[in-house]
Structure formats: C-alpha cells, structure tokens
Short mmCIF file of C-alpha atoms in Angstrom, two decimals:
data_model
loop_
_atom_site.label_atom_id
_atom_site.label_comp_id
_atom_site.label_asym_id
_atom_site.label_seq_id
_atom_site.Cartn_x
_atom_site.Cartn_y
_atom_site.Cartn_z
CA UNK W 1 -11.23 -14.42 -32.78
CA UNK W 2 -11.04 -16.89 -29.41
CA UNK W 3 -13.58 -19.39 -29.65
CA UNK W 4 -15.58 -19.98 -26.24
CA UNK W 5 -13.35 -23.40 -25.85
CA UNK W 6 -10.07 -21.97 -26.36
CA UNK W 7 -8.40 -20.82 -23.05
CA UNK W 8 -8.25 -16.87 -22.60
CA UNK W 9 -4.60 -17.36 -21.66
CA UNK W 10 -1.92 -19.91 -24.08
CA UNK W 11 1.01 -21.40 -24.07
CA UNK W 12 2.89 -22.81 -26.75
CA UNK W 13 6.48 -23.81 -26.44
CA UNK W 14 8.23 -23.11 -29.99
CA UNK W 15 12.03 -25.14 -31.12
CA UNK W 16 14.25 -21.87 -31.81
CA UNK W 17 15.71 -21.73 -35.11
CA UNK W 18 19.59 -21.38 -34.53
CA UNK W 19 20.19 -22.36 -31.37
CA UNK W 20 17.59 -25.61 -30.74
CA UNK W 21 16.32 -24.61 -27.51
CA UNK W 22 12.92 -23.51 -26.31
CA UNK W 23 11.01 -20.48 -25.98
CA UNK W 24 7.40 -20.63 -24.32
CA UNK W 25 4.77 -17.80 -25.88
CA UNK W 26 2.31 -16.95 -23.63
CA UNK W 27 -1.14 -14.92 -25.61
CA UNK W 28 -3.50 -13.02 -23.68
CA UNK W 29 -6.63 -14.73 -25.59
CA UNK W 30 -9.43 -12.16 -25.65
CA UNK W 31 -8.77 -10.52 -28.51
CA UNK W 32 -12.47 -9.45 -28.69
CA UNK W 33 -12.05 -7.75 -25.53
CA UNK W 34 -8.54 -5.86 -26.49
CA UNK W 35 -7.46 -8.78 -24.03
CA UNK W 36 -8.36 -7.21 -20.82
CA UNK W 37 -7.66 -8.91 -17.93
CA UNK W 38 -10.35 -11.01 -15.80
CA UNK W 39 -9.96 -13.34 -13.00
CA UNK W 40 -10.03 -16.03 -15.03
CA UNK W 41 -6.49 -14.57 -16.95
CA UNK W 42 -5.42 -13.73 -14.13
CA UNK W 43 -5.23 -17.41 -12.81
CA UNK W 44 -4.31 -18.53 -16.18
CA UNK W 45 -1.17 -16.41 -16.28
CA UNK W 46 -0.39 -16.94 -12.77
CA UNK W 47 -0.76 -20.71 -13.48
CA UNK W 48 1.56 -20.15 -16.38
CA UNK W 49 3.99 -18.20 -14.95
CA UNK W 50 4.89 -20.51 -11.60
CA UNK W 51 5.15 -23.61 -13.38
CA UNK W 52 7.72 -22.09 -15.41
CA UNK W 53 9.32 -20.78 -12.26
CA UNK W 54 9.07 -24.13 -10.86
CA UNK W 55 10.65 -25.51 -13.88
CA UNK W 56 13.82 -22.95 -13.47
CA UNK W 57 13.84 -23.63 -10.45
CA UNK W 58 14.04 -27.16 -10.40
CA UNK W 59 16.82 -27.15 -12.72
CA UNK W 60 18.90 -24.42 -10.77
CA UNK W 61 18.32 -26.88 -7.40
CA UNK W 62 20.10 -29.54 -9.57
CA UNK W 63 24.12 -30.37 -8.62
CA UNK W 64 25.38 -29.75 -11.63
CA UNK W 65 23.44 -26.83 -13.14
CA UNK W 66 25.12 -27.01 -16.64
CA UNK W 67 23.65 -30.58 -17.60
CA UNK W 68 20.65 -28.97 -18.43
CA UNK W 69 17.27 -31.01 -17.62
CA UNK W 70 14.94 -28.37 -19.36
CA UNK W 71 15.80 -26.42 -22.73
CA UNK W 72 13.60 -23.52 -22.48
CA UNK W 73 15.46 -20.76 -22.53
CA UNK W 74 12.77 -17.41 -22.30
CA UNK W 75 9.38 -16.50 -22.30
CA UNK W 76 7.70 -14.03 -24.58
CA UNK W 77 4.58 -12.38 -23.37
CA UNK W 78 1.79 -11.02 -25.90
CA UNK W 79 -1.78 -10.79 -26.77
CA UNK W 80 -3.78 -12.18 -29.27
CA UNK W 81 -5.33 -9.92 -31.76
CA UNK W 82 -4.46 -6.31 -32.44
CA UNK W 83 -3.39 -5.44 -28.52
CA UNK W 84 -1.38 -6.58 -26.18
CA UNK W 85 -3.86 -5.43 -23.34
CA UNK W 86 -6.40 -2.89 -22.95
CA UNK W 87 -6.26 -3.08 -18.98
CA UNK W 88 -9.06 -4.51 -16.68
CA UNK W 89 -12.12 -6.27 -17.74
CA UNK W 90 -14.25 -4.05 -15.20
CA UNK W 91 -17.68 -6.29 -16.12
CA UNK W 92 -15.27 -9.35 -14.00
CA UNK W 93 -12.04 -7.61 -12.61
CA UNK W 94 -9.56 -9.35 -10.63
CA UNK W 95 -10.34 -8.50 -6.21
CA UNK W 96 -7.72 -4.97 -6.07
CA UNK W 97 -7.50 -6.23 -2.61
CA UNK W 98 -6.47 -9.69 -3.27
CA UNK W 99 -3.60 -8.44 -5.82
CA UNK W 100 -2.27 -6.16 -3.51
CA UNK W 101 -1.52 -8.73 -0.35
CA UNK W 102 1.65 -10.29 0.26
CA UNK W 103 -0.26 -13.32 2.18
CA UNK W 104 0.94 -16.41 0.18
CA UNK W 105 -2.22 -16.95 -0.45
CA UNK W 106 -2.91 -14.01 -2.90
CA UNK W 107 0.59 -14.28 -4.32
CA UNK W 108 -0.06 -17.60 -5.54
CA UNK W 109 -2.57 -15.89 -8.24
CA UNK W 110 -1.27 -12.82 -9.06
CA UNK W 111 0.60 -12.95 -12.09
CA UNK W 112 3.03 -9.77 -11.81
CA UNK W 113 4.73 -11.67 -8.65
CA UNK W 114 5.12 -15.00 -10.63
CA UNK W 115 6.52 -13.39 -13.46
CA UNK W 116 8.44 -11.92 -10.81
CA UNK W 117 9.79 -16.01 -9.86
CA UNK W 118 11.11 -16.69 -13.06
CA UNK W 119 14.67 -16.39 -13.49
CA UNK W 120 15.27 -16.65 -17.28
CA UNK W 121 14.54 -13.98 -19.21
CA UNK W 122 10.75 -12.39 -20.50
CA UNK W 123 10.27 -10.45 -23.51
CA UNK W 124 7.20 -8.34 -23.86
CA UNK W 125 5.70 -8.39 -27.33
CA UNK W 126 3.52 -5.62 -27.26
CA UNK W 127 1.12 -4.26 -30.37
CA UNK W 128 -1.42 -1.89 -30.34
CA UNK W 129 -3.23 -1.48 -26.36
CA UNK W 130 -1.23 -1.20 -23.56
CA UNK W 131 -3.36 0.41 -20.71
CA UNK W 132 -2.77 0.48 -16.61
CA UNK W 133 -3.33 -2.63 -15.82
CA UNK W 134 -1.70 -3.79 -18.86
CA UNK W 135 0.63 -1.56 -18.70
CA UNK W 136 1.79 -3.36 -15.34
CA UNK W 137 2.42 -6.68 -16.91
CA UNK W 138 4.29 -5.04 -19.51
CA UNK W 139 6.80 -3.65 -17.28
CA UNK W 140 6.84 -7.56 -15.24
CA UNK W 141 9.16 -7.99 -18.65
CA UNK W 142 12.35 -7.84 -18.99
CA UNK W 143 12.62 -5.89 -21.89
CA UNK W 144 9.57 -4.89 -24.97
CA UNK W 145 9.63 -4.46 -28.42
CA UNK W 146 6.43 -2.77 -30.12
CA UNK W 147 5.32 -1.65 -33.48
CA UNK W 148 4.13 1.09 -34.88
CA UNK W 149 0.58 0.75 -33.34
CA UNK W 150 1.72 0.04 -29.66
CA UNK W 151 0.24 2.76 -27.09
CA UNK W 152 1.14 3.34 -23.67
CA UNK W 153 -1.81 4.60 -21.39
CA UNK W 154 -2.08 4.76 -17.35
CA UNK W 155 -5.62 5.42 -16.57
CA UNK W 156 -5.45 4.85 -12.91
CA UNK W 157 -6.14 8.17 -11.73
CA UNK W 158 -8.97 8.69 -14.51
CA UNK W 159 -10.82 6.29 -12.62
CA UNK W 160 -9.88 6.85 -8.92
CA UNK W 161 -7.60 3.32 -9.18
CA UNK W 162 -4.49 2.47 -7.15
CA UNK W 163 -1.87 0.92 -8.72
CA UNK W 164 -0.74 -2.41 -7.18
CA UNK W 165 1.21 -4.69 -9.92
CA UNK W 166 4.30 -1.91 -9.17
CA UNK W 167 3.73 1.13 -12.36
CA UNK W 168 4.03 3.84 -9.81
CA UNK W 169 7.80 2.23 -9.18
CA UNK W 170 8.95 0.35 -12.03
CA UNK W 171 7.74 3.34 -14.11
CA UNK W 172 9.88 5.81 -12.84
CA UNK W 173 12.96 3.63 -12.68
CA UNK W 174 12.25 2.88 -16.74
CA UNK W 175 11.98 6.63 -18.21
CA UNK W 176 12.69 8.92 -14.78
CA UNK W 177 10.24 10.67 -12.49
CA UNK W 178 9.41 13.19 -14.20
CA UNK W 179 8.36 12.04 -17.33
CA UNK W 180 6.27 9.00 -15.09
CA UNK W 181 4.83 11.45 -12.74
CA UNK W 182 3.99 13.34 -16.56
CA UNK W 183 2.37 9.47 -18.25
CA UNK W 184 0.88 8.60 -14.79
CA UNK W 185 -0.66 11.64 -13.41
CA UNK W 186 -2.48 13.08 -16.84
CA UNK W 187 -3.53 9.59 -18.38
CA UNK W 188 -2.18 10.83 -21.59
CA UNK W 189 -0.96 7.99 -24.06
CA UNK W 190 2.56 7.09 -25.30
CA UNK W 191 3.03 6.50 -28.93
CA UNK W 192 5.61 4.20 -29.93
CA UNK W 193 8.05 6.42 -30.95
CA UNK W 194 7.96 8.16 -27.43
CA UNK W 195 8.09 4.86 -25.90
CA UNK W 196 11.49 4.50 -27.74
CA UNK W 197 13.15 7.77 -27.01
CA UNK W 198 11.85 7.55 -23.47
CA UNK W 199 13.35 3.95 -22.86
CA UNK W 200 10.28 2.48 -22.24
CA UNK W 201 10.90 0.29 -25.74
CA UNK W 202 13.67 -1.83 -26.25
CA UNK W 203 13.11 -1.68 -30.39
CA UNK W 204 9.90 -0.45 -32.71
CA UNK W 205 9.70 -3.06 -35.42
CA UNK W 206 7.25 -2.72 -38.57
CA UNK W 207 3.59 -3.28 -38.02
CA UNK W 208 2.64 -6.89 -36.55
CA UNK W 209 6.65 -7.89 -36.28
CA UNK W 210 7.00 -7.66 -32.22
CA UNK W 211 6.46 -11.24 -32.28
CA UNK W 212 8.45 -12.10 -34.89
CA UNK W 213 11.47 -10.21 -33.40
CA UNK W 214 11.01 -11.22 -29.94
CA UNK W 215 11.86 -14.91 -31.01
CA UNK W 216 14.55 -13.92 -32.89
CA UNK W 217 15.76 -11.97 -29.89
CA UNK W 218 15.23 -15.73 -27.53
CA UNK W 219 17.30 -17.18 -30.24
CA UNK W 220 20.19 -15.02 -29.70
CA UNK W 221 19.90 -15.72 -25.84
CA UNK W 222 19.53 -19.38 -26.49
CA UNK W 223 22.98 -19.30 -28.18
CA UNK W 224 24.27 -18.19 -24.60
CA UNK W 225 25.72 -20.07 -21.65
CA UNK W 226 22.38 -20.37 -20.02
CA UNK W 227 23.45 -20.66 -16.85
CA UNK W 228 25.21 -17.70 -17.13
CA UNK W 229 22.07 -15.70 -18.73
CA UNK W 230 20.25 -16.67 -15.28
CA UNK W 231 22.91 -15.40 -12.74
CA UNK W 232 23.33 -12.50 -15.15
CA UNK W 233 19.54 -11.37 -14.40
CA UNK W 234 19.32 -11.88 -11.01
CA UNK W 235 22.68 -9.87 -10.56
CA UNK W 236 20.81 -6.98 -12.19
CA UNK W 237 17.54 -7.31 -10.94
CA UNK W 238 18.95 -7.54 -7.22
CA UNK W 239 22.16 -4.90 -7.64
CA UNK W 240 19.06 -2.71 -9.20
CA UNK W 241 16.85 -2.22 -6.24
CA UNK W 242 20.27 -1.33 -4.10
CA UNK W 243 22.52 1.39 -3.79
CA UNK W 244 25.03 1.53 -6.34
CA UNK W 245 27.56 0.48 -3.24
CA UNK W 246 25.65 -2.23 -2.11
CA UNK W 247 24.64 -3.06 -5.69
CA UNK W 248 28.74 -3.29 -6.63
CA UNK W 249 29.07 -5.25 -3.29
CA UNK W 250 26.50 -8.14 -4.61
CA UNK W 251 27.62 -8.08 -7.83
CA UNK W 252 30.91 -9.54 -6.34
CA UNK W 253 29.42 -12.11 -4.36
CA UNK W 254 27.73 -13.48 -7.14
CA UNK W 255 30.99 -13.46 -8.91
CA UNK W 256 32.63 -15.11 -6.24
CA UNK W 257 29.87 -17.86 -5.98
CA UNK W 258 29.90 -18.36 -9.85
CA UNK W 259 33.56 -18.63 -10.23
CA UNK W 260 33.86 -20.98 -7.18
CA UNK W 261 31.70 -23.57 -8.84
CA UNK W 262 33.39 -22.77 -12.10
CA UNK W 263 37.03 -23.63 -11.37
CA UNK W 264 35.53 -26.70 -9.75
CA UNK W 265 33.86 -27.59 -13.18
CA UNK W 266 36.31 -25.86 -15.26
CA UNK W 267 33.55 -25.90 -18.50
CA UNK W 268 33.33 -22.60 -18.39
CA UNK W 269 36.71 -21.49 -18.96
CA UNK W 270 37.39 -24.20 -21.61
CA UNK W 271 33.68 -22.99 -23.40
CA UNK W 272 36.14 -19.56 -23.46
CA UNK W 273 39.15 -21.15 -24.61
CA UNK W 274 37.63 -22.64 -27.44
CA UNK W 275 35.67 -19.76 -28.41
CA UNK W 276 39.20 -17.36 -28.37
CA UNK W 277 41.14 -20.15 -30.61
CA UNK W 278 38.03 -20.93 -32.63
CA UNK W 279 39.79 -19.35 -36.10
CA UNK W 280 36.12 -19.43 -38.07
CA UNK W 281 34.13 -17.39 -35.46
CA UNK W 282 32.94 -13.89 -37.36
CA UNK W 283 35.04 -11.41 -35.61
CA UNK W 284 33.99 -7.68 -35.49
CA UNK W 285 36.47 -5.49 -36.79
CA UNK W 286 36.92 -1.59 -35.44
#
C-alpha cells in the first residue's frame, strides 16, 4: 500500500537485460483506491509524460539522430496494486472541461495528449481494473498485455459522462463499431479472454506477469535500430488516421526522407550488410 509520502504517480527507469538500454515504468500509485485518477495523477502523469516527450524530442532535433544522447528506448504504463485503473476518483476528479480543451493551456495537463507527444513506443501493463476513464489511458498505449484478472469496463453512459481522452474513437478503430458501440453503450465488462479475441489485447500472460512481459517486450525493441522504431510509429500512427491512399502516399514520404539521410550516413545499410553476412545470427528455417 502507497504511503502518504510516496507520489500517487512513479517513475523508475530500469537497464534492460539484453539489449542495455532503458525503459521508464510509470505506476499509477493508489493502489488503495484501485488507482483512480485525481487531479493530482493527472498532473503527475502529464508531468511524466512531456518530459519524456521532451527528451525524444530533443534527441530527434539533434544532426545526427543515430549518436544517440538518451538510451531510453519505451515506456510501460501500469498501476500499482491489483488494477491498472478503476476510472475517476469522483471525491477529487480531474475539471471534464479542462480535459476536453485544445487551449495549450489544458493540454499541458492532460495526460492522454502527452502520451500522445511521445514518439517511442508505450506498452500498457494492465491487471485487474480497467474502467472509462482508465480505460482511456489504456488505449493512449501502443499496444497492452493483461492477465487473467484484467477487465475492460466503459461506464460513461451509466453515469451520464462524456468521453473526452478519445474511447468513443480509438475504441472502434481497436475491435470495430459494432462490438464498441456493444462495450460502450451497455457498460458491460470485457474479460481478458474477450479482450484477446476482440484485439483489444496484444497477449494474456499468467496472473501478475503483464509487467514482467512488457519489459521483456522493451527489450526486444531495444535490440532495434531505434531510430528506425521512431519513424516506424509515427508512419503508422499518421498513415492510420488517413485514407488508405493518402496513408500509402505518407508512408512514401517518410521513406523518401529516411532514405535521403540514410545514403548520406550510409550506417544503415552497412548495420544490414553486416547483419546478412553475419554467419552466427539464428536464422528461422521454413
């Protein structure tokens, strides 16, 4: 249980096993609560979240983005406890109208558009809880893996709520319409099994191992050309909210862009070379 000095929201950057870079674990610390969400988290993650944009940033801005200033490689998001995060704390909830303005202002602390910021990759660790509100920051990530307790609830119309951290959208995108407009509009819950064969879960690991997975899955990203795993993102996450046309059309841009730079440096296709010749590399076999 969170003490009343500890910090409802922590972050502890962890030395990956394989690869030797960095993953940052961010906890939802109100375990006591099912770590629902007050303004006080919500500034904490929001905190979180832009410096580590910030960070990216800065090292994307640099001329030569493969001497790397900064060897964090992904963020995993989870809660402390038995959820991942039971929704709002309605005894000290976050303003609704503050976290649904696009004035800078309000973007600054809301913690679904500075997740939004951050160009490497997030992995949602999520266990037991996963309600509206929670729900949203779960589907900020990139990907999730659960366990066997993880639940999936959207209570918003239960209560008379609007969504305004994106469910309604990103929702239907993830599983289809139909089956949102089915989670969404009778508040029913979403066992972790469901989760899976809907493609709401990336993976269901055993009882208390989302954690332990997620880092193995930042290690296996950390073992990538990290610039790479960047541009990579952002040419989903941009081709995604277009047409498939206009989607096709960016992807080539970004091509274009990347291989510009890359015949310039030339690392990239030596990194490919070697990797080709390299005799000891475990091949997969058909």
């Amino acid at each position: 249980m969170a003490t009343k000095d500890e910090p409802v929201v922590l972050c502890e950057r962890v030395e990956l096993e394989n690869c030797g870079h960095e993953v940052a674990i961010i906890t939802i610390n109100r375990p006591d609560r099912l770590n629902c969400f007050n303004e006080e988290v919500c500034l904490g993650l929001s905190d979180i979240f832009a410096r580590i944009a910030d960070e990216i940033d800065a090292r994307d801005s640099q001329k030569n983005p493969n001497q790397e200033t900064s060897t964090l490689v992904a963020v995993i998001l989870t809660g402390a406890g038995k959820s991942f995060c039971a929704g709002a704390d309605l005894s000290n909830p976050p303003n609704p109208l503050s976290q649904s303005s696009d004035l800078l202002c309000y973007l600054r602390v809301n913690p679904v558009y500075q997740m939004d910021r951050v160009r490497i990759p997030i992995i949602g660790a999520v266990k037991g809880h996963c309600i509206t509100g929670g729900f949203e920051l779960a589907l900020a990530c990139d990907f999730l893996i659960g366990d066997s307790t993880t639940k999936f609830k959207d209570t918003h119309v239960k209560f008379g709520l609007a969504p305004c951290w994106g469910l309604s959208q990103k929702l239907q995108r993830l599983v289809g319409p139909n089956r949102a407009k089915y989670i969404s509009l009778s508040a029913t819950s979403v066992t972790a099994t469901k989760a899976l064969e809907w493609g709401l879960l990336n993976e269901v690991v055993p009882n208390g191992q989302a954690l332990r997975r997620s880092i193995e899955i930042a290690d296996e990203i950390g073992a990538n050309q990290s610039v790479m795993v960047r541009r990579y993102k952002r040419a989903i996450k941009e081709g995604g909210a277009m047409s498939l046309g206009h989607g096709l059309q960016r992807e080539r841009e970004l091509g274009i862009a990347h291989y510009l730079e890359a015949f310039n440096d030339g690392s990239t296709f030596e990194g490919a070379r070697d990797f080709i010749s390299d005799g000891n590399r475990p091949r997969s076999k058909l």
